[in-house]
Coordinates of C-alpha atoms in Angstrom, one line a residue:
X235 CA 0.0 0.0 0.0
X236 CA 1.6 3.3 -1.1
X237 CA 2.4 6.1 1.2
X238 CA -0.1 9.0 0.7
X239 CA 1.2 10.6 -2.6
X240 CA 1.1 13.8 -4.6
X241 CA -2.1 13.0 -6.4
X242 CA -4.1 12.6 -3.2
X243 CA -2.6 15.8 -1.8
X244 CA -3.4 17.6 -5.0
X245 CA -7.0 16.6 -5.0
X246 CA -7.4 17.4 -1.3
X247 CA -5.7 20.7 -1.8
X248 CA -8.1 21.6 -4.6
X249 CA -11.0 20.9 -2.3
X250 CA -9.3 23.1 0.3
X251 CA -9.0 20.4 2.9
X252 CA -7.6 21.6 6.1
X253 CA -4.4 20.1 7.3
X254 CA -3.0 16.7 6.4
X255 CA -3.2 13.1 7.7
X256 CA 0.4 13.4 8.8
X257 CA -0.2 16.6 10.7
X258 CA -3.3 15.3 12.5
X259 CA -1.9 12.0 13.4
X260 CA 1.3 13.6 14.7
X261 CA -0.8 16.0 16.8
X262 CA -3.0 13.1 18.1
X263 CA 0.1 11.1 19.2
X264 CA 1.6 14.2 20.9
X265 CA -1.6 14.9 22.8
X266 CA -1.8 11.2 23.8
X267 CA 1.7 11.2 25.1
X268 CA 1.0 14.3 27.1
X269 CA -2.2 12.9 28.5
X270 CA -4.2 15.8 27.0
X271 CA -7.4 13.8 26.3
X272 CA -9.3 17.0 25.5
X273 CA -6.9 17.9 22.7
X274 CA -7.2 14.3 21.4
X275 CA -11.0 14.6 21.4
X276 CA -10.8 17.8 19.2
X277 CA -8.9 15.8 16.6
X278 CA -11.5 13.0 16.5
X279 CA -14.5 13.0 14.1
X280 CA -17.7 12.8 16.2
X281 CA -16.1 11.5 19.4
X282 CA -18.4 9.6 21.7
X283 CA -19.7 11.5 24.7
X284 CA -17.6 9.4 27.1
X285 CA -14.4 9.8 25.0
X286 CA -12.5 11.6 27.8
X287 CA -13.9 9.6 30.6
X288 CA -13.2 6.3 28.8
X289 CA -9.5 7.2 28.3
X290 CA -9.1 8.4 31.9
X291 CA -10.9 5.4 33.4
X292 CA -8.9 3.0 31.3
X293 CA -5.6 4.4 32.6
X294 CA -6.9 4.6 36.2
X295 CA -8.4 1.1 36.4
X296 CA -5.3 -0.5 34.9
X297 CA -2.9 1.7 36.9
X298 CA -1.1 3.0 33.9
X299 CA 1.9 5.0 35.0
X300 CA 3.5 5.8 31.6
X301 CA 3.0 5.2 27.9
X302 CA 5.3 5.1 25.0
X303 CA 4.0 5.4 21.4
X304 CA 6.0 4.6 18.2
X305 CA 4.0 5.6 15.1
X306 CA 4.8 4.2 11.7
X307 CA 4.5 6.1 8.4
X308 CA 1.2 7.5 7.2
X309 CA -0.3 5.2 4.5
X310 CA -3.0 6.0 2.1
X311 CA -6.0 3.7 2.1
X312 CA -8.2 5.6 -0.3
X313 CA -8.8 9.0 -1.9
X314 CA -9.5 10.6 1.4
X315 CA -8.5 8.0 4.0
X316 CA -5.3 7.0 5.6
X317 CA -4.0 5.0 8.5
X318 CA -1.0 4.9 10.8
X319 CA 0.1 1.6 12.3
X320 CA 1.8 2.1 15.6
X321 CA 3.2 0.2 18.5
X322 CA 3.3 1.3 22.1
X323 CA 4.1 0.2 25.6
X324 CA 2.0 1.0 28.7
X325 CA 3.7 0.6 32.0
X326 CA 1.3 -0.7 34.6
X327 CA 2.1 0.0 38.2
X328 CA 1.5 -3.6 39.3
X329 CA 2.5 -5.6 36.2
X330 CA 5.2 -3.6 34.5
X331 CA 5.6 -3.0 30.8
X332 CA 2.7 -4.1 28.6
X333 CA 3.4 -3.7 24.8
X334 CA 0.7 -3.5 22.3
X335 CA 0.1 -2.7 18.6
X336 CA -2.8 -0.8 17.0
X337 CA -3.8 1.3 14.1
X338 CA -4.9 5.0 14.0
X339 CA -7.4 5.5 11.1
X340 CA -8.0 8.9 9.6
X341 CA -10.3 10.4 7.0
X342 CA -11.4 13.7 5.6
X343 CA -14.6 14.8 7.3
X344 CA -16.0 18.3 6.7
X345 CA -13.0 19.3 4.6
X346 CA -10.6 18.5 7.5
X347 CA -8.5 15.5 8.4
X348 CA -9.9 13.8 11.4
X349 CA -9.2 10.7 13.5
X350 CA -11.8 8.0 13.1
X351 CA -11.8 6.8 16.6
X352 CA -13.1 3.3 17.8
X353 CA -12.4 1.6 21.1
X354 CA -9.7 -0.6 19.4
X355 CA -7.7 2.6 18.8
X356 CA -7.2 2.7 22.6
X357 CA -6.3 -1.0 22.5
X358 CA -7.2 -3.7 19.8
X359 CA -8.6 -6.0 22.4
X360 CA -11.5 -3.6 23.1
X361 CA -13.0 -4.4 19.7
X362 CA -16.5 -5.8 19.7
X363 CA -17.3 -5.0 23.3
X364 CA -14.1 -6.6 24.7
X365 CA -12.9 -5.4 28.1
X366 CA -9.6 -5.2 29.9
X367 CA -9.4 -5.4 33.7
X368 CA -7.2 -6.1 36.6
X369 CA -8.2 -9.1 38.6
X370 CA -6.9 -10.7 41.7
X371 CA -5.9 -14.3 41.1
X372 CA -4.8 -17.0 43.4
X373 CA -1.2 -16.7 44.2
X374 CA 1.3 -19.4 45.0
X375 CA 0.4 -21.4 48.0
X376 CA 2.4 -20.9 51.2
X377 CA 5.3 -23.3 51.1
X378 CA 5.7 -25.1 54.5
X379 CA 9.2 -26.2 55.3
X380 CA 10.9 -28.4 57.8
X381 CA 12.7 -26.9 60.8
X382 CA 15.9 -27.1 58.7
X383 CA 14.3 -25.0 55.9
X384 CA 14.0 -28.0 53.6
X385 CA 11.0 -29.1 51.7
X386 CA 8.7 -31.5 53.4
X387 CA 9.6 -35.0 52.1
X388 CA 7.3 -36.4 49.4
X389 CA 4.6 -38.9 50.4
X390 CA 5.1 -37.8 54.0
X391 CA 1.6 -38.7 55.2
X392 CA 1.5 -35.3 56.9
X393 CA -0.6 -33.6 54.2
X394 CA -3.8 -33.5 56.3
X395 CA -1.9 -31.4 58.9
X396 CA 0.0 -29.2 56.4
X397 CA -3.2 -28.5 54.4
X398 CA -4.8 -27.1 57.6
X399 CA -1.8 -24.9 58.3
X400 CA -1.4 -23.3 54.9
X401 CA -4.5 -21.0 55.0
X402 CA -3.1 -19.5 58.2
X403 CA -0.2 -18.0 56.2
X404 CA -2.0 -16.9 53.0
X405 CA -3.2 -13.4 53.9
X406 CA -1.0 -11.7 51.3
X407 CA -0.7 -14.4 48.8
X408 CA -3.0 -13.1 46.1
X409 CA -1.6 -12.3 42.7
X410 CA -2.8 -9.8 40.1
X411 CA -3.5 -10.4 36.4
X412 CA -4.5 -8.3 33.4
X413 CA -7.5 -10.1 31.9
X414 CA -9.0 -9.7 28.5
X415 CA -12.6 -10.6 28.2
X416 CA -14.6 -11.0 25.0
X417 CA -18.4 -11.4 25.3
X418 CA -19.3 -15.0 25.3
X419 CA -15.8 -16.3 25.9
X420 CA -13.7 -17.1 29.0
X421 CA -11.3 -14.4 30.1
X422 CA -7.7 -14.6 29.0
X423 CA -4.8 -13.6 31.2
X424 CA -2.4 -11.3 29.4
X425 CA 0.0 -10.5 32.3
X426 CA 0.3 -12.0 35.7
X427 CA 2.2 -10.8 38.7
X428 CA 2.4 -13.1 41.7
X429 CA 4.1 -12.6 45.0
X430 CA 7.0 -14.8 45.9
X431 CA 5.7 -17.9 47.6
X432 CA 5.6 -17.3 51.3
X433 CA 7.5 -19.8 53.3
X434 CA 6.9 -20.9 56.9
X435 CA 9.0 -23.3 58.8
X436 CA 7.3 -26.0 60.9
X437 CA 8.9 -28.0 63.7
X438 CA 9.1 -31.1 61.5
X439 CA 12.5 -32.6 61.1
X440 CA 13.3 -33.7 57.6
X441 CA 15.1 -37.0 58.5
X442 CA 12.6 -37.9 61.3
X443 CA 9.6 -37.2 59.1
X444 CA 11.1 -39.2 56.2
X445 CA 11.9 -42.1 58.5
X446 CA 8.4 -42.1 60.0
X447 CA 6.7 -41.9 56.6
X448 CA 8.8 -44.7 55.0
X449 CA 8.2 -47.0 58.0
X450 CA 4.5 -46.7 57.3
X451 CA 4.8 -47.5 53.6
X452 CA 2.5 -50.5 52.9
X453 CA 0.8 -50.1 56.3
X454 CA -2.7 -48.8 56.5
X455 CA -4.6 -47.5 59.5
X456 CA -1.5 -46.5 61.4
X457 CA 0.2 -43.4 62.7
X458 CA 3.5 -42.2 64.1
X459 CA 4.0 -39.1 66.1
X460 CA 7.5 -38.0 67.2
X461 CA 8.4 -35.2 69.6
X462 CA 11.4 -33.4 70.9
X463 CA 11.0 -33.9 74.7
X464 CA 13.2 -30.9 75.6
X465 CA 10.9 -28.4 73.7
X466 CA 7.6 -30.2 72.8
X467 CA 8.3 -29.7 69.0
X468 CA 6.6 -32.2 66.8
X469 CA 9.4 -33.7 64.8
X470 CA 7.2 -36.0 62.7
X471 CA 3.6 -36.8 62.1
X472 CA 3.0 -39.6 59.6
X473 CA -0.7 -40.4 59.6
X474 CA -2.3 -43.2 57.6
X475 CA -5.4 -43.6 59.8
X476 CA -8.5 -44.4 57.7
X477 CA -12.0 -42.9 57.8
X478 CA -10.7 -39.4 58.5
X479 CA -9.1 -40.4 61.7
X480 CA -6.5 -38.1 63.1
X481 CA -3.5 -38.8 65.4
X482 CA -4.0 -35.4 66.9
X483 CA -7.7 -35.3 67.5
X484 CA -9.3 -38.8 67.6
X485 CA -9.4 -40.8 70.8
X486 CA -8.7 -44.5 71.2
X487 CA -8.3 -46.8 74.2
X488 CA -4.6 -46.7 74.9
X489 CA -4.3 -50.2 76.5
X490 CA -1.3 -50.9 78.5
X491 CA 0.6 -47.8 77.4
X492 CA -1.6 -46.1 80.0
X493 CA 0.1 -48.2 82.7
X494 CA 2.7 -45.5 82.6
X495 CA 0.2 -43.2 84.2
X496 CA -1.1 -45.9 86.6
X497 CA 2.5 -46.6 87.6
X498 CA 3.1 -42.9 88.3
X499 CA 0.0 -42.9 90.6
X500 CA 1.1 -46.1 92.3
X501 CA 4.7 -44.7 92.8
X502 CA 3.2 -41.6 94.3
X503 CA 1.2 -43.7 96.7
X504 CA 4.4 -45.2 98.0
X505 CA 4.8 -48.4 96.0
X506 CA 8.6 -48.9 95.4
X507 CA 9.8 -50.1 92.0
X508 CA 11.6 -52.9 93.7
X509 CA 8.7 -54.0 95.8
X510 CA 7.5 -57.6 95.3
X511 CA 4.1 -57.9 93.8
X512 CA 2.1 -60.8 92.5
X513 CA 1.2 -61.4 88.8
X514 CA -1.2 -64.3 88.7
X515 CA -2.7 -65.3 85.3
X516 CA -6.2 -64.2 86.5
X517 CA -7.2 -61.9 89.3
X518 CA -10.7 -61.1 90.5
X519 CA -11.5 -58.0 92.4
X520 CA -13.4 -59.2 95.4
X521 CA -17.1 -59.4 94.6
X522 CA -16.4 -57.9 91.2
X523 CA -15.1 -58.8 87.8
X524 CA -12.1 -60.9 86.8
X525 CA -9.1 -59.6 84.8
X526 CA -6.6 -61.7 82.8
X527 CA -3.1 -61.4 81.6
X528 CA -2.3 -62.0 78.0
X529 CA -2.9 -65.8 77.5
X530 CA -3.5 -65.9 81.3
X531 CA 0.2 -66.1 81.9
X532 CA 1.1 -66.5 85.6
X533 CA 4.4 -64.9 86.5
X534 CA 4.1 -65.5 90.2
X535 CA 5.9 -63.0 92.4
X536 CA 8.1 -60.4 90.9
X537 CA 9.2 -56.7 91.3
X538 CA 6.9 -53.9 90.4
X539 CA 9.4 -52.9 87.7
X540 CA 9.2 -56.4 86.2
X541 CA 5.4 -56.4 86.4
X542 CA 5.5 -53.2 84.4
X543 CA 8.1 -54.7 82.0
X544 CA 5.9 -57.8 81.4
X545 CA 2.7 -55.7 81.4
X546 CA 0.9 -57.7 84.1
X547 CA -2.7 -56.7 84.0
X548 CA -3.5 -58.6 87.1
X549 CA -0.8 -56.8 89.1
X550 CA -1.9 -53.3 88.0
X551 CA -5.6 -54.0 88.7
X552 CA -4.9 -55.5 92.2
X553 CA -2.5 -52.7 93.2
X554 CA -4.7 -49.9 91.9
X555 CA -7.9 -51.0 93.6
X556 CA -6.1 -51.6 96.9
X557 CA -3.8 -48.6 97.0
X558 CA -5.5 -45.8 95.0
X559 CA -8.6 -43.8 95.5
X560 CA -10.8 -43.6 92.4
X561 CA -9.9 -40.0 91.8
X562 CA -6.2 -40.6 92.1
X563 CA -5.9 -42.1 88.6
X564 CA -7.7 -39.2 87.0
X565 CA -5.7 -36.6 88.9
X566 CA -2.4 -38.2 88.0
X567 CA -3.5 -38.4 84.3
X568 CA -4.4 -34.7 84.4
X569 CA -1.0 -33.9 85.8
X570 CA 0.5 -35.7 82.8
X571 CA -1.6 -33.8 80.2
X572 CA -5.0 -35.5 80.1
X573 CA -7.8 -32.9 79.8
X574 CA -5.5 -30.1 78.7
X575 CA -5.8 -28.3 75.4
X576 CA -3.1 -28.9 72.9
X577 CA -2.8 -25.9 70.6
X578 CA -0.3 -27.3 68.2
X579 CA -1.1 -24.9 65.3
X580 CA -3.7 -27.4 63.9
X581 CA -5.4 -28.1 67.3
X582 CA -5.2 -31.3 69.1
X583 CA -6.2 -32.9 72.4
X584 CA -4.8 -35.4 74.8
X585 CA -7.1 -37.8 76.5
X586 CA -9.9 -38.3 79.0
X587 CA -11.1 -40.6 81.7
X588 CA -13.9 -40.5 84.2
X589 CA -14.0 -41.2 87.9
X590 CA -15.2 -44.8 87.8
X591 CA -18.6 -45.6 89.2
X592 CA -17.4 -48.9 90.6
X593 CA -14.4 -51.1 91.0
X594 CA -15.0 -53.0 87.8
X595 CA -14.5 -49.7 85.8
X596 CA -11.7 -48.7 88.1
X597 CA -9.8 -51.9 87.3
X598 CA -10.4 -51.5 83.6
X599 CA -9.2 -47.9 83.7
X600 CA -6.0 -48.9 85.5
X601 CA -4.9 -51.0 82.4
X602 CA -6.0 -48.4 79.8
X603 CA -9.4 -49.8 79.0
X604 CA -12.7 -48.8 80.6
X605 CA -13.3 -45.0 80.3
X606 CA -9.7 -44.2 79.3
X607 CA -9.2 -42.8 75.8
X608 CA -6.2 -40.9 74.3
X609 CA -4.8 -39.6 71.0
X610 CA -1.5 -40.9 69.7
X611 CA -0.2 -37.3 70.1
X612 CA -1.2 -37.5 73.8
X613 CA 0.7 -40.7 74.4
X614 CA 3.8 -39.3 72.6
X615 CA 3.8 -36.4 75.1
X616 CA 3.7 -38.9 78.0
X617 CA 6.8 -40.7 76.7
X618 CA 8.4 -37.3 76.2
X619 CA 7.6 -36.3 79.8
X620 CA 9.3 -39.4 81.1
X621 CA 12.4 -38.6 79.1
X622 CA 12.7 -34.9 80.1
X623 CA 11.0 -34.9 83.5
X624 CA 8.7 -32.1 82.3
X625 CA 5.3 -32.4 80.5
X626 CA 5.3 -29.9 77.7
X627 CA 2.5 -29.0 75.3
X628 CA 3.3 -30.2 71.7
X629 CA 3.5 -27.8 68.8
X630 CA 3.9 -28.0 65.1
X631 CA 4.9 -24.3 64.6
X632 CA 7.1 -21.8 66.4
X633 CA 5.5 -20.9 69.7
X634 CA 4.6 -17.3 68.6
X635 CA 2.9 -18.7 65.5
X636 CA 0.9 -21.2 67.6
X637 CA -0.4 -18.4 69.8
X638 CA -1.4 -16.4 66.7
X639 CA -3.0 -19.3 64.9
X640 CA -4.8 -20.8 67.8
X641 CA -5.8 -17.6 69.5
X642 CA -4.6 -18.5 72.9
X643 CA -1.4 -19.5 74.6
X644 CA -0.5 -23.2 75.2
X645 CA -0.7 -24.5 78.8
X646 CA 2.5 -24.0 80.8
X647 CA 4.9 -26.9 81.1
X648 CA 4.6 -29.0 84.3
X649 CA 7.6 -30.1 86.2
X650 CA 7.1 -33.7 87.4
X651 CA 8.3 -35.4 90.5
X652 CA 12.0 -36.3 90.0
X653 CA 11.8 -39.6 91.9
X654 CA 8.7 -40.8 90.0
X655 CA 10.2 -39.9 86.7
X656 CA 13.5 -41.6 87.5
X657 CA 11.6 -44.8 88.4
X658 CA 9.5 -44.7 85.3
X659 CA 12.7 -44.4 83.2
X660 CA 14.1 -47.6 84.7
X661 CA 10.8 -49.3 84.3
X662 CA 10.5 -48.3 80.6
X663 CA 14.1 -49.4 80.0
X664 CA 13.2 -52.8 81.5
X665 CA 10.3 -53.2 79.0
X666 CA 12.8 -53.1 76.1
X667 CA 15.6 -55.0 78.0
X668 CA 13.7 -58.1 79.1
X669 CA 10.0 -57.3 78.9
X670 CA 7.3 -57.2 76.2
X671 CA 9.5 -55.2 73.7
X672 CA 12.6 -57.3 74.1
X673 CA 14.3 -58.8 71.1
X674 CA 12.1 -56.7 68.8
X675 CA 15.0 -55.3 66.7
X676 CA 15.0 -51.9 68.5
X677 CA 18.3 -50.0 68.5
X678 CA 20.2 -49.5 71.7
X679 CA 19.1 -46.8 74.0
X680 CA 15.4 -47.2 73.5
X681 CA 13.0 -47.2 76.4
X682 CA 9.2 -47.6 76.1
X683 CA 5.9 -49.3 76.9
X684 CA 3.8 -51.6 74.8
X685 CA 0.0 -51.5 74.7
X686 CA -2.6 -53.8 73.2
X687 CA -6.1 -52.3 73.6
X688 CA -9.2 -54.4 73.2
X689 CA -12.1 -53.0 71.1
X690 CA -15.6 -54.4 71.0
X691 CA -16.3 -56.5 68.0
X692 CA -13.0 -55.5 66.2
X693 CA -9.4 -56.5 66.3
X694 CA -7.2 -55.0 69.0
X695 CA -5.2 -51.7 68.7
X696 CA -1.5 -52.0 68.8
X697 CA 0.6 -49.3 70.6
X698 CA 4.1 -48.6 71.5
X699 CA 5.4 -45.4 73.1
X700 CA 8.9 -44.6 74.0
X701 CA 12.0 -42.4 73.7
X702 CA 15.6 -42.5 72.7
X703 CA 17.8 -39.5 73.6
X704 CA 15.9 -36.3 72.7
X705 CA 13.3 -38.1 70.6
X706 CA 10.0 -39.4 72.0
X707 CA 7.4 -41.2 69.9
X708 CA 4.1 -43.0 69.7
X709 CA 3.4 -45.7 67.2
X710 CA -0.3 -46.7 66.8
X711 CA -1.9 -49.3 64.6
X712 CA -5.6 -49.1 64.7
X713 CA -7.2 -52.6 64.7
X714 CA -3.8 -54.0 63.8
X715 CA -3.5 -56.6 66.5
X716 CA -1.1 -56.8 69.4
X717 CA 1.7 -54.3 70.1
X718 CA 4.2 -57.1 69.6
X719 CA 3.0 -58.0 66.1
X720 CA 1.7 -54.6 64.8
X721 CA 3.5 -51.7 66.5
X722 CA 7.0 -53.0 67.3
X723 CA 8.0 -53.9 63.8
X724 CA 7.0 -50.4 62.6
X725 CA 8.9 -48.9 65.5
X726 CA 12.0 -50.8 64.7
X727 CA 11.9 -49.7 61.0
X728 CA 11.4 -46.1 62.2
X729 CA 14.2 -45.9 64.7
X730 CA 16.7 -47.9 62.7
X731 CA 16.2 -45.5 59.8
X732 CA 17.3 -42.4 61.8

């Protein structure tokens, strides 16, 4: 297409046309660059009533801070028409440079060159009722990290907990997009600006979380919770419990792991760890129900420490009903965390038990059955309290973040009786040395307590709680069978992987 030539100029000059296409287009571009929309309007043939407002609102709503225009040559498109192809760049405050290309059309109207303005002169995407808008878009999700600043291991089985945490850190995560919309079509993003993904460190330890998760590979309906006894930090939570069960929130009978609490109450009552007690295969509370050991095994007379190591139900029922008041068990459990809130960052609770109505229930409570229920998180805190001598509330976030997310401060740590704690450490070491957790493949230095909890009409729950150095843990297998067959093999895989 030829540049407007001498013939066209001659004809227009003969008809006394005012100005030229080159002059008018140059003036229009100068006014546009200067932001003089009124001057632009005077160069337009029959401008719409909202010409000025449309230009101003376009720049305002898109936050245009600057504009560059680069006109090409004037080209003739007919006897009295011309056009100027041009490129430009708008700088948007929130999105940066936004290049575009458009065409300025001109024609002789009323013996003067005028701009033939349409919305696409402002931007070609405004053709046929199109719109351009800024819209908030979902930004990158908060990236939760381990305490070391690493990514959470893949397939960590902690997703349910992490997914609950992320919304607490997404107040400023929204991004912004320039969106083009054509009537009858979905909007199209032209430019997008997103904030850098926000990161938040949790208390999870990468090696501990990885070891916990891998030890549950191929195992359904099980969970591992690991804590740092010296701080209460959750080092790992690998949760494969089915039916939306949660190791932090759902309550299960803890079985013989609760004998740790019963033992603490009996020690406080004056029972010495070395005292001789009886462990018959079956024991009946006078005029009340009968309790059995596993397979009704009769161990005769042995020390209280060994009764704990071999998890003698009959010993614990007999000693509890003869030495303790019914409220003693509940009060000791409360000292060790039962009934306390557990604001971890994703909530949580410990356990509960009632003052028994009769000796039948009291005997059942003493061995972790009856009215006693607890979360795996709760039982991990009990193991941690034995190791450190202090019960501490568990947390999955830094303490200040827990207070912000939960809306209240965690309970204060509770310093436990040094003598009772020292005795419990010896008793839990005996469990692994020659008791119910012996020869289970556990690494050196582990102390713990097994638990097999009966459930009505379903297979037993398998438990093992324990500690090694500054690591405490609870392994729970729901309806998995005995602690020996279900929980201990997982524990051995977990600890040997660290």
